[in-house]
Every structure is written in C-alpha cells, then in structure tokens.
Tab-separated table of C-alpha atoms and ligand atoms in Angstrom:
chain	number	residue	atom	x	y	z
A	1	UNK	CA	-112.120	107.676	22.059
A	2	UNK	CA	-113.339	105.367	19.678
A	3	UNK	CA	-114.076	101.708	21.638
A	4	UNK	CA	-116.561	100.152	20.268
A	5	UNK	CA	-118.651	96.853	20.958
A	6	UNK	CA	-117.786	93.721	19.151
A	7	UNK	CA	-122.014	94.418	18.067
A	8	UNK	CA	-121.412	97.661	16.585
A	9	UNK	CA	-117.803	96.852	14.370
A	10	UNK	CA	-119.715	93.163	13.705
A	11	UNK	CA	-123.026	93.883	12.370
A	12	UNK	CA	-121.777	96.474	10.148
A	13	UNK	CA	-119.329	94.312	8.493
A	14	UNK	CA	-122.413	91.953	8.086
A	15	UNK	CA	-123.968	94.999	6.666
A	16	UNK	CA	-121.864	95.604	4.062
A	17	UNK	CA	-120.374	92.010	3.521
A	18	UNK	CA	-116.815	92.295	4.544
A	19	UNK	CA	-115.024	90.319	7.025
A	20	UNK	CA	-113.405	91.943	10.515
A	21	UNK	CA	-110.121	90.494	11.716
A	22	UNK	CA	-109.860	89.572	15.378
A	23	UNK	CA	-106.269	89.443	16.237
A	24	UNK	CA	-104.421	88.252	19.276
A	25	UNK	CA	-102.872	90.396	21.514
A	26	UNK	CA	-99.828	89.220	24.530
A	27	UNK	CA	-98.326	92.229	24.270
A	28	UNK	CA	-97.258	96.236	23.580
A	29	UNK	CA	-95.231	95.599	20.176
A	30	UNK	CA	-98.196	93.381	19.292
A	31	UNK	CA	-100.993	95.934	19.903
A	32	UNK	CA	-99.114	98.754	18.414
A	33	UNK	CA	-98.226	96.519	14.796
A	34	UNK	CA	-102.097	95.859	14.844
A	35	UNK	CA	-102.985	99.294	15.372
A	36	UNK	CA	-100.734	100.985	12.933
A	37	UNK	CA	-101.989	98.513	10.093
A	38	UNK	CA	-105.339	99.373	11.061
A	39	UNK	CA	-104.602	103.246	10.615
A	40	UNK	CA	-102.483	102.444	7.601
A	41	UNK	CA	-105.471	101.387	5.744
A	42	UNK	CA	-108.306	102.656	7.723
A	43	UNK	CA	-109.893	99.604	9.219
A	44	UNK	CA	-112.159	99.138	12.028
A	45	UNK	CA	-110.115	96.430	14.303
A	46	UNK	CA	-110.962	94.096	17.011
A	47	UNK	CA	-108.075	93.254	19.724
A	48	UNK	CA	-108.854	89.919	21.793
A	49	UNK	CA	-106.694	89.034	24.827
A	50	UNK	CA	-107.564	85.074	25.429
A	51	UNK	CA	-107.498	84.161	29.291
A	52	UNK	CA	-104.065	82.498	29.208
A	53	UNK	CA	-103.078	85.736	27.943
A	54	UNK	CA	-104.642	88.102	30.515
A	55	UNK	CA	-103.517	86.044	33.544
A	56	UNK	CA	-99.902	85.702	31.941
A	57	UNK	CA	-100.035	89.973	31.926
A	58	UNK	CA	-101.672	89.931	35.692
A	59	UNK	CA	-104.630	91.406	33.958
A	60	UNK	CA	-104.474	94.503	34.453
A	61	UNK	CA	-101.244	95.216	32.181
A	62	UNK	CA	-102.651	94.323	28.933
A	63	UNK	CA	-105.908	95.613	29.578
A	64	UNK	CA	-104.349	99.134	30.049
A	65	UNK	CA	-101.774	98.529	27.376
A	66	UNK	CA	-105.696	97.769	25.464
A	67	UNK	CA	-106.835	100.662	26.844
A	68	UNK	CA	-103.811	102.806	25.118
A	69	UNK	CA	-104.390	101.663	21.785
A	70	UNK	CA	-108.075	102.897	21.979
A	71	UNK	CA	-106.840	106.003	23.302
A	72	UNK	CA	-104.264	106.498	20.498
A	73	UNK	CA	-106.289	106.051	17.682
A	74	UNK	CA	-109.624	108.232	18.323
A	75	UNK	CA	-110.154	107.736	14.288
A	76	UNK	CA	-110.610	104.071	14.319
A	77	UNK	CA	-113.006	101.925	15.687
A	78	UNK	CA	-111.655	99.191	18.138
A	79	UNK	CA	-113.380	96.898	20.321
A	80	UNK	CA	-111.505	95.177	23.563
A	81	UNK	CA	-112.406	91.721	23.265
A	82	UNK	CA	-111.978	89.009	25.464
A	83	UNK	CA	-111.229	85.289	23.878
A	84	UNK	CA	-112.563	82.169	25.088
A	85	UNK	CA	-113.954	83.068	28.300
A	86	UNK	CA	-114.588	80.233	30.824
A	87	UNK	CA	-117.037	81.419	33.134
A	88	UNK	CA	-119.144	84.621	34.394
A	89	UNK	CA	-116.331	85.625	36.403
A	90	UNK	CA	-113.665	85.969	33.729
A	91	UNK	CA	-116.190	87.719	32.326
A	92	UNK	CA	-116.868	90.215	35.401
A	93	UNK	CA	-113.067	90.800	35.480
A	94	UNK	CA	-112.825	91.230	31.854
A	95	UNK	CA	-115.502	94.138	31.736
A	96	UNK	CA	-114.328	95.514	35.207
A	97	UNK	CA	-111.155	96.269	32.962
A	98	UNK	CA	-112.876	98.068	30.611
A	99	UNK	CA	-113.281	94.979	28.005
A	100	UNK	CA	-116.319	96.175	25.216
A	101	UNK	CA	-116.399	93.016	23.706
A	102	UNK	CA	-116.863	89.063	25.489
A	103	UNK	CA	-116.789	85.842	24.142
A	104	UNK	CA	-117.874	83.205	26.949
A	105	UNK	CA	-117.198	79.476	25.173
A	106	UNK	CA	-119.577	77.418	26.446
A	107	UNK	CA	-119.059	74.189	23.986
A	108	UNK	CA	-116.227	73.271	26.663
A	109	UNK	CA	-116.817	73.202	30.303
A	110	UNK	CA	-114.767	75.576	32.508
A	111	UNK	CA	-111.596	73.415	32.812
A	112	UNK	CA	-111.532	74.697	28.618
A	113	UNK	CA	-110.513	70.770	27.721
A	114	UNK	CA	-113.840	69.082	27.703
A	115	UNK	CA	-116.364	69.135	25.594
A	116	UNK	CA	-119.728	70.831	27.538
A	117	UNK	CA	-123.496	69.885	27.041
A	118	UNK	CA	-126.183	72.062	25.042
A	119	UNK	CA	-127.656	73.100	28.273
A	120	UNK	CA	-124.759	73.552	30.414
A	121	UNK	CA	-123.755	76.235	27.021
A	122	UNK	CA	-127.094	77.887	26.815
A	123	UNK	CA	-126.813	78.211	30.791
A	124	UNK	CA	-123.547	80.355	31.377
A	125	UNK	CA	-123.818	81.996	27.924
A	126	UNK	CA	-127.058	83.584	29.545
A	127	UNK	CA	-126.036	84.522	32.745
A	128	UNK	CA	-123.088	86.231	30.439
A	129	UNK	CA	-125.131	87.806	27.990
A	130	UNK	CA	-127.641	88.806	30.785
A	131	UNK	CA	-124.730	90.823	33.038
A	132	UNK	CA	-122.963	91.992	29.704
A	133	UNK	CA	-125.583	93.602	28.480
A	134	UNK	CA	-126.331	95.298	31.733
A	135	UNK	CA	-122.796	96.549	31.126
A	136	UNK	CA	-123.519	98.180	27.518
A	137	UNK	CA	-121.043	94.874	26.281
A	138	UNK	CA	-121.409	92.818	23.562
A	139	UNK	CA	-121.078	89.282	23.300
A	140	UNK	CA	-119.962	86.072	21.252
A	141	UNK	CA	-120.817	82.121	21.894
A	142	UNK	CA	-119.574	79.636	20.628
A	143	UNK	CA	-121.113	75.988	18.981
A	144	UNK	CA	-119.528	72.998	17.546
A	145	UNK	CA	-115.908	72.548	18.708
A	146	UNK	CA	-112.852	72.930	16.928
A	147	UNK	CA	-109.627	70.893	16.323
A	148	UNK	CA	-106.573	71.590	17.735
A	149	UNK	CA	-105.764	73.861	21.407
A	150	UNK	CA	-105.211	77.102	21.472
A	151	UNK	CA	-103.187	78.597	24.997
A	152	UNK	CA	-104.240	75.040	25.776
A	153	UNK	CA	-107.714	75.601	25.432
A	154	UNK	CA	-109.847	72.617	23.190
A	155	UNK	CA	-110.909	69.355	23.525
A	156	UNK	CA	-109.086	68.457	20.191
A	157	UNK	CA	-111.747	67.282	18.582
A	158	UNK	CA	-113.380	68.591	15.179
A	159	UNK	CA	-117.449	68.346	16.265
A	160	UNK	CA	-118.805	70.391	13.304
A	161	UNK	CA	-121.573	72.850	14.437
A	162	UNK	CA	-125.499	71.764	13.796
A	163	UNK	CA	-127.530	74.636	12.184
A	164	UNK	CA	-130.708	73.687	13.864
A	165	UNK	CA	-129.199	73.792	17.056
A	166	UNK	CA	-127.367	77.246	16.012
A	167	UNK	CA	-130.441	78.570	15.270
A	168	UNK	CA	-132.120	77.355	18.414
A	169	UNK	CA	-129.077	78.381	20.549
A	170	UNK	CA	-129.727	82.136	19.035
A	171	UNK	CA	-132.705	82.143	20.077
A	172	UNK	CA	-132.460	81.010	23.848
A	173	UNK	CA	-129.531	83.124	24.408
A	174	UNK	CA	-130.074	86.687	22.688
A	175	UNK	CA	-126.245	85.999	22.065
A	176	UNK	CA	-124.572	89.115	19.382
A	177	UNK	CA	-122.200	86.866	17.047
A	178	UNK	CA	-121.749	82.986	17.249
A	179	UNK	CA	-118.807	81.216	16.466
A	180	UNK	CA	-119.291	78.181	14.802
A	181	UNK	CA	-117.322	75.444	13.673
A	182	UNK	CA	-116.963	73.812	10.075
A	183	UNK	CA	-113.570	72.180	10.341
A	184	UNK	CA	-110.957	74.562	11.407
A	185	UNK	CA	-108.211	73.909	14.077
A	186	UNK	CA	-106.349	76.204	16.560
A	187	UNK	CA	-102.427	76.131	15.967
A	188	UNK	CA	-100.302	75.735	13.164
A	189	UNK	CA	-101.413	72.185	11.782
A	190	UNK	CA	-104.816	72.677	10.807
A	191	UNK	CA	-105.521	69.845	7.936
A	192	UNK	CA	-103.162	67.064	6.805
A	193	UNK	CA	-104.074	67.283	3.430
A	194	UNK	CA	-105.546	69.934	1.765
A	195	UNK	CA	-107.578	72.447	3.510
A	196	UNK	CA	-111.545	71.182	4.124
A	197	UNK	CA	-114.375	73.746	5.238
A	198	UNK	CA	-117.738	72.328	5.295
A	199	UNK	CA	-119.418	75.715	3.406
A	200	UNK	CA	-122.650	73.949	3.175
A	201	UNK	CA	-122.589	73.611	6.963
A	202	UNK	CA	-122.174	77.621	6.812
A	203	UNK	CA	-124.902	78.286	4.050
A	204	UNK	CA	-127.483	76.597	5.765
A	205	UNK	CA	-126.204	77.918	9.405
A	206	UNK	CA	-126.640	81.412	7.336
A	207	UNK	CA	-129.764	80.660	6.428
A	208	UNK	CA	-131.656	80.513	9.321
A	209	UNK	CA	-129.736	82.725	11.959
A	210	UNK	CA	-129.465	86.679	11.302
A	211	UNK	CA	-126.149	87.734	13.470
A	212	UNK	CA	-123.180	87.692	12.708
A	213	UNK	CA	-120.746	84.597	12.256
A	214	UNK	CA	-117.264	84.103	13.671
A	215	UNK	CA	-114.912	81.740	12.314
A	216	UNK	CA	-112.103	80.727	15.380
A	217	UNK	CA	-108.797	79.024	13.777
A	218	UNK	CA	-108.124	80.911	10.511
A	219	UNK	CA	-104.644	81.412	10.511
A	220	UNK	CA	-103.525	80.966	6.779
A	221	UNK	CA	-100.072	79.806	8.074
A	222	UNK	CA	-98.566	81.298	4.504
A	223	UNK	CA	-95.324	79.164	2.954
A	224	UNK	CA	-93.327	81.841	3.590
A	225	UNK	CA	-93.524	82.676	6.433
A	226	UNK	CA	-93.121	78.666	7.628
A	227	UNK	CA	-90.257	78.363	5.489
A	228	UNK	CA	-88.583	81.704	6.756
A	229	UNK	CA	-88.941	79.879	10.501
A	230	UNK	CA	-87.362	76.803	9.310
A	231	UNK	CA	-84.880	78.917	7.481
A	232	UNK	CA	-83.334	80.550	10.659
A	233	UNK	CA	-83.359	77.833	12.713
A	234	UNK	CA	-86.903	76.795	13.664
A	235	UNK	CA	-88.610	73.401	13.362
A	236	UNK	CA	-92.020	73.448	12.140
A	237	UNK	CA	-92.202	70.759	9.277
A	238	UNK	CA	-95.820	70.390	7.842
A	239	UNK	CA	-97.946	73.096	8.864
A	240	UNK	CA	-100.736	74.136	7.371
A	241	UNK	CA	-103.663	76.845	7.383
A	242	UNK	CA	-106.816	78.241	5.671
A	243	UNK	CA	-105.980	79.465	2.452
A	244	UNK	CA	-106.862	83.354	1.919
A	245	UNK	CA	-108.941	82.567	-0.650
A	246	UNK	CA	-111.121	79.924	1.614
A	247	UNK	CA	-111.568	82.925	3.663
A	248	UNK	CA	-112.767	85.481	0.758
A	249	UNK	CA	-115.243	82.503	0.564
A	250	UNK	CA	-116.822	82.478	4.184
A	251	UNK	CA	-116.303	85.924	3.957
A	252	UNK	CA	-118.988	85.859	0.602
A	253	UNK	CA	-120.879	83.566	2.523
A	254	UNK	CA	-121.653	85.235	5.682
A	255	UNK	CA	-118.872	85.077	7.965
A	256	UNK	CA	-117.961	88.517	9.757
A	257	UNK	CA	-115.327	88.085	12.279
A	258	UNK	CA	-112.059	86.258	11.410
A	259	UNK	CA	-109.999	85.016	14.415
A	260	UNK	CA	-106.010	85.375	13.564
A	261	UNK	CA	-103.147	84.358	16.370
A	262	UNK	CA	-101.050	81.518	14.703
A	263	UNK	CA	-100.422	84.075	11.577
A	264	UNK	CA	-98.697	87.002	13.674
A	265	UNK	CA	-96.837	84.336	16.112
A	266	UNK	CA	-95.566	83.351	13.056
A	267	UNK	CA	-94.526	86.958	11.537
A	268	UNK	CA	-92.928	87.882	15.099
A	269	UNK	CA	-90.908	84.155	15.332
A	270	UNK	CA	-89.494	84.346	12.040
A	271	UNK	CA	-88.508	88.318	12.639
A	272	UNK	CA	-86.935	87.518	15.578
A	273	UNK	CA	-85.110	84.596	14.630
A	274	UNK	CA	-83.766	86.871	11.472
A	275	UNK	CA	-81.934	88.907	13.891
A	276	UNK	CA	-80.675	86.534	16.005
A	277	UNK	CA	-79.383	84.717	13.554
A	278	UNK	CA	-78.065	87.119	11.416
A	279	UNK	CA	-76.531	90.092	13.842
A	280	UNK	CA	-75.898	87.472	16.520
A	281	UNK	CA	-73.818	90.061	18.928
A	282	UNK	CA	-77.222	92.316	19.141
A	283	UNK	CA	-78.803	91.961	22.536
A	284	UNK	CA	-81.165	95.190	23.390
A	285	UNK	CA	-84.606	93.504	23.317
A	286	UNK	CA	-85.504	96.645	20.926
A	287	UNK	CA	-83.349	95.120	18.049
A	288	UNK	CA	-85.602	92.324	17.761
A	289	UNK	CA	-89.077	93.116	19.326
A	290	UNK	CA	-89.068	96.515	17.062
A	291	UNK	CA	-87.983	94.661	13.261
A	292	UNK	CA	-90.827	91.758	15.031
A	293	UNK	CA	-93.618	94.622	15.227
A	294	UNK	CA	-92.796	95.547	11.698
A	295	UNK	CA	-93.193	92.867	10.440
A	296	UNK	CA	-96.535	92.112	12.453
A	297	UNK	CA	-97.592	95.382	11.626
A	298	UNK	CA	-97.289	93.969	7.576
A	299	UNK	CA	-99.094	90.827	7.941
A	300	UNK	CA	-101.878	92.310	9.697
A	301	UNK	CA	-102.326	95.071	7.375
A	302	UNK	CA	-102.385	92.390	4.301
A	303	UNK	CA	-105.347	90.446	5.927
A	304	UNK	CA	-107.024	93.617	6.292
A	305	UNK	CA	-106.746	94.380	2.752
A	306	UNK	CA	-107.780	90.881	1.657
A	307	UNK	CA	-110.965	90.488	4.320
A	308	UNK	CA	-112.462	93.726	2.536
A	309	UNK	CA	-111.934	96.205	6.187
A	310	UNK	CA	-109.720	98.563	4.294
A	311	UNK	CA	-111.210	101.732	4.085
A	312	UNK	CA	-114.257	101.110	6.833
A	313	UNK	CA	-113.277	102.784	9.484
A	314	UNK	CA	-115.172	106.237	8.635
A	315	UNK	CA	-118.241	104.762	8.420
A	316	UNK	CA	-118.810	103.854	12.439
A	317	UNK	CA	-119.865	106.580	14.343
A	318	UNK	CA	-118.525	104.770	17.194
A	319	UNK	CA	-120.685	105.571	20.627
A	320	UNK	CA	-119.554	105.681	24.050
A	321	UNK	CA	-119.984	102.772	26.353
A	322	UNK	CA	-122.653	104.633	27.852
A	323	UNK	CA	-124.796	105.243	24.849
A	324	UNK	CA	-124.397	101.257	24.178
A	325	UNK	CA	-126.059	100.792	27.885
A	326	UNK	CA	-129.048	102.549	26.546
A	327	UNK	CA	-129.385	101.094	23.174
A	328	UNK	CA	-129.230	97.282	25.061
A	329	UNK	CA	-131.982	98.922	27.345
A	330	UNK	CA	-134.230	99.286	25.336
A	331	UNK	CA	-133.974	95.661	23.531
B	1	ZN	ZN1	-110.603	80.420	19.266
C-alpha cells in the first residue's frame, strides 16, 4: 500500500520545487478520475474529504471508498487528507478512519463562519498536532482567512496572512504545512477584476518559515469549462479563478500544496449537463456519472502536468503508518 502522510508527499515537493494538487473528493467516480490521472502521469496525489463531505457520506463510506484508492494503486503515493477540520474530535474520527493527513483550521472558530483569535488557533492546532502525531499523522493549519465559503465554511472575508505571525505560529505549534492566505476565495467567483495575489506577502512568509505552504482556493475556473456550463443550460455568468500561470508562480515561489474543488465540480457539471442535454431519453446514472469521471479524470491530469507532479511518484519510498509513528517519535 502506498498511503502516505501529507509530511512525506509535502516536503518532497518542497524539495524539489514542484507543487502537489489536493483535490476534493464526495465521491467513487471522483476518487477513481483522480486516481487514474495520477497513474496516467505518475504523480504522487493527495485526496481531501472536507467535513461537509464526510458527514454527507456518514463517514465511514468515503473513508473506505479512500481507503480503496490507496489500495488500488500500491505504485503511487497518496495521502487521506482531511479538509478544514473544526475541532480535535473531527480530527479523532478522521484518523480513527484511517485519515494520514489533517488539516484542523483554526483562523475560524468551530461553528467554521467566524473568524477565531491567534490564541484560540495556536490552542486547538496543538492539541491536534499533539494527538496526530501520536498517531504517525501529519498535519496542516491554517492563517489569514480567505474570501468566499466553501461547503459553507468561511467568514467571507479576505484577512491576508501576517508573516511574522506565520512564523511565530510555526513555531508554537510544530504544525507540518500552513496554509496561508494572500487573496484567494473559495467558490467560483474569486476576483471581480483581474486576478490579485499578494506574492510579496508569500516571499517574505517564505522567507522566514521552512515548511511547506498551502494555498486553499485555487481553482482556475478555465473559460471553457464556464462557458460549456452556460452552454447546456447552466447559469454561472462572471466567474472567475487563479490563472495557471499565477499558480506556476507560487509554485516558483514556495508554495507546495494546491487546493482544487471548484475546477472538477466544474468538469463533472458541464459533463453531465452534456448528456442530459444532448441524449435526453438516457437515464442509467452510469451514462452520465461515467462520461463525468472522464472528464474529471482529464482536468485533473492537466493540473498535474502544469504543477510540475508528473513523473514524481517513483521517487517516495512511501512508509507504513507505523514507520511514520516512529519517525514523529523521535522529533
Ligand atoms: Zn480550503
């Protein structure tokens, strides 16, 4: 089997200065798309399930439906992540599933709507990291806040992260990776004009922390793929993403992990719509969920090829949850 923390697939990509995609997963046609573009071109791949997503499955359906896709693919490296934890015990239930990977977000209190104080963050992210690690499992913070809500998650406000805080966050938590925030959004309207990162925020955040760096909310939300929605029916007039090449940037600059959702909602919606409104007399759920996990299975592959994971997977010598136990033992 080849699970692997969100530590080990993270700091190599720091390593060798490519980016690793984080994609959302609700479901079996979206787990298998993911993993076949990851074997397709050899990428090391992290699956997140956010909370919303975990209690809509009952938990324990898409963590074994997780579990599968590590199982299936013993040549690539994939960690189980969970996104946007609220609290220890998400956590607890998260790991008890076999989860490699956490992310508790502490910049929001535990309703996920409002925005939390520095020391109610550095609290739960260290009774987190403290139990994770106990657990041989890696895990991600989060500080700044983002626009925008994602499975109605956010306080909707943009509160770009401070690197002196960062830095002294780091330090008080023995977090793995950090998410920070330098004006993306969750969802599918990120920017009303053209797209905006504050890069010098990330340079200097780069500068003085040495883990890696997550970037939440970077869904491109391509043209195409907007326009095909609108095309068959949908109504999504003016959205906007992070263009790839903004991403290639962060990526140059020190970013690691690249959170995608909005991107392969947006592959499977426009899919499915194709088929409904093209061969409206087909009804099997196959007809549509199987041309939707194509076309998943393409979009996913692209990013992989344009964050620079293509071709990684051989060099992880992925160890067992076990061996991780040790190696966080002895930090
Ligand atoms: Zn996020």
């Amino acid at each position: 089997m080849a699970l692997a923390t969100g530590k080990q697939i993270l700091d190599e990509a720091k390593k060798k200065g490519y980016g690793v995609g984080a994609y959302n997963v609700n479901n079996m046609e979206q787990i298998q798309a993911i993993m076949a573009a990851a074997k397709e071109t050899q990428s090391p791949v992290i699956i997140q399930a956010s909370r919303g997503a975990l209690k809509y499955s009952n938990f324990t359906y898409l963590g074994y439906l997780m579990k599968a896709a590590v199982i299936e693919n013993p040549d690539i490296p994939v960690a189980m992540h969970l996104d946007h934890g609220n609290s220890l015990e998400t956590v607890i239930k998260a790991i008890d599933l076999g989860f490699s990977s956490v992310m508790i977000d502490g910049s929001l209190t535990e309703d996920g709507k409002t925005a939390s104080t520095y020391d109610y963050n550095v609290k739960v992210t260290r009774s987190v990291v403290e139990y994770a690690h106990s657990k041989g499992v890696s895990v991600e913070a989060e500080i700044g806040t983002l626009g925008g809500l994602e499975d109605g998650v956010g306080s909707g406000k943009i509160h770009l992260t401070d690197p002196k805080e960062a830095k002294k966050f780091v330090d008080e938590t023995s977090v793995d990776s950090l998410a920070i925030a330098i004006g993306t959004s969750h969802g599918a309207y990120k920017f009303k004009g053209a797209a905006n990162l504050a890069f010098n925020v990330l340079k200097e955040i780069r500068a003085l922390i040495d883990i890696p760096i997550v970037l939440h909310g970077a869904s491109s939300v391509p043209k195409e793929l907007i326009d095909e929605v609108n095309k068959y029916g949908g109504k999504m007039p003016g959205a906007t993403g992070v263009p790839i090449e903004s991403l290639q940037k962060a990526i140059k600059l020190g970013v690691s992990k690249i959170n995608v959702d909005t991107d392969g909602r947006l592959a499977i919606t426009s899919a499915i719509r194709k088929v409904f409104i093209e061969t409206p007399e087909k009804f099997d759920p196959r007809d549509y969920l199987g041309p939707a996990r194509t076309a998943l299975a393409s979009l996913i592959a692209s990013k992989m090829k344009a964050f620079g994971t293509s071709g990684h997977a051989k060099d992880y010598a992925p160890q067992s949850l076990g061996d991780m136990k040790k190696l966080y033992a002895t930090k």
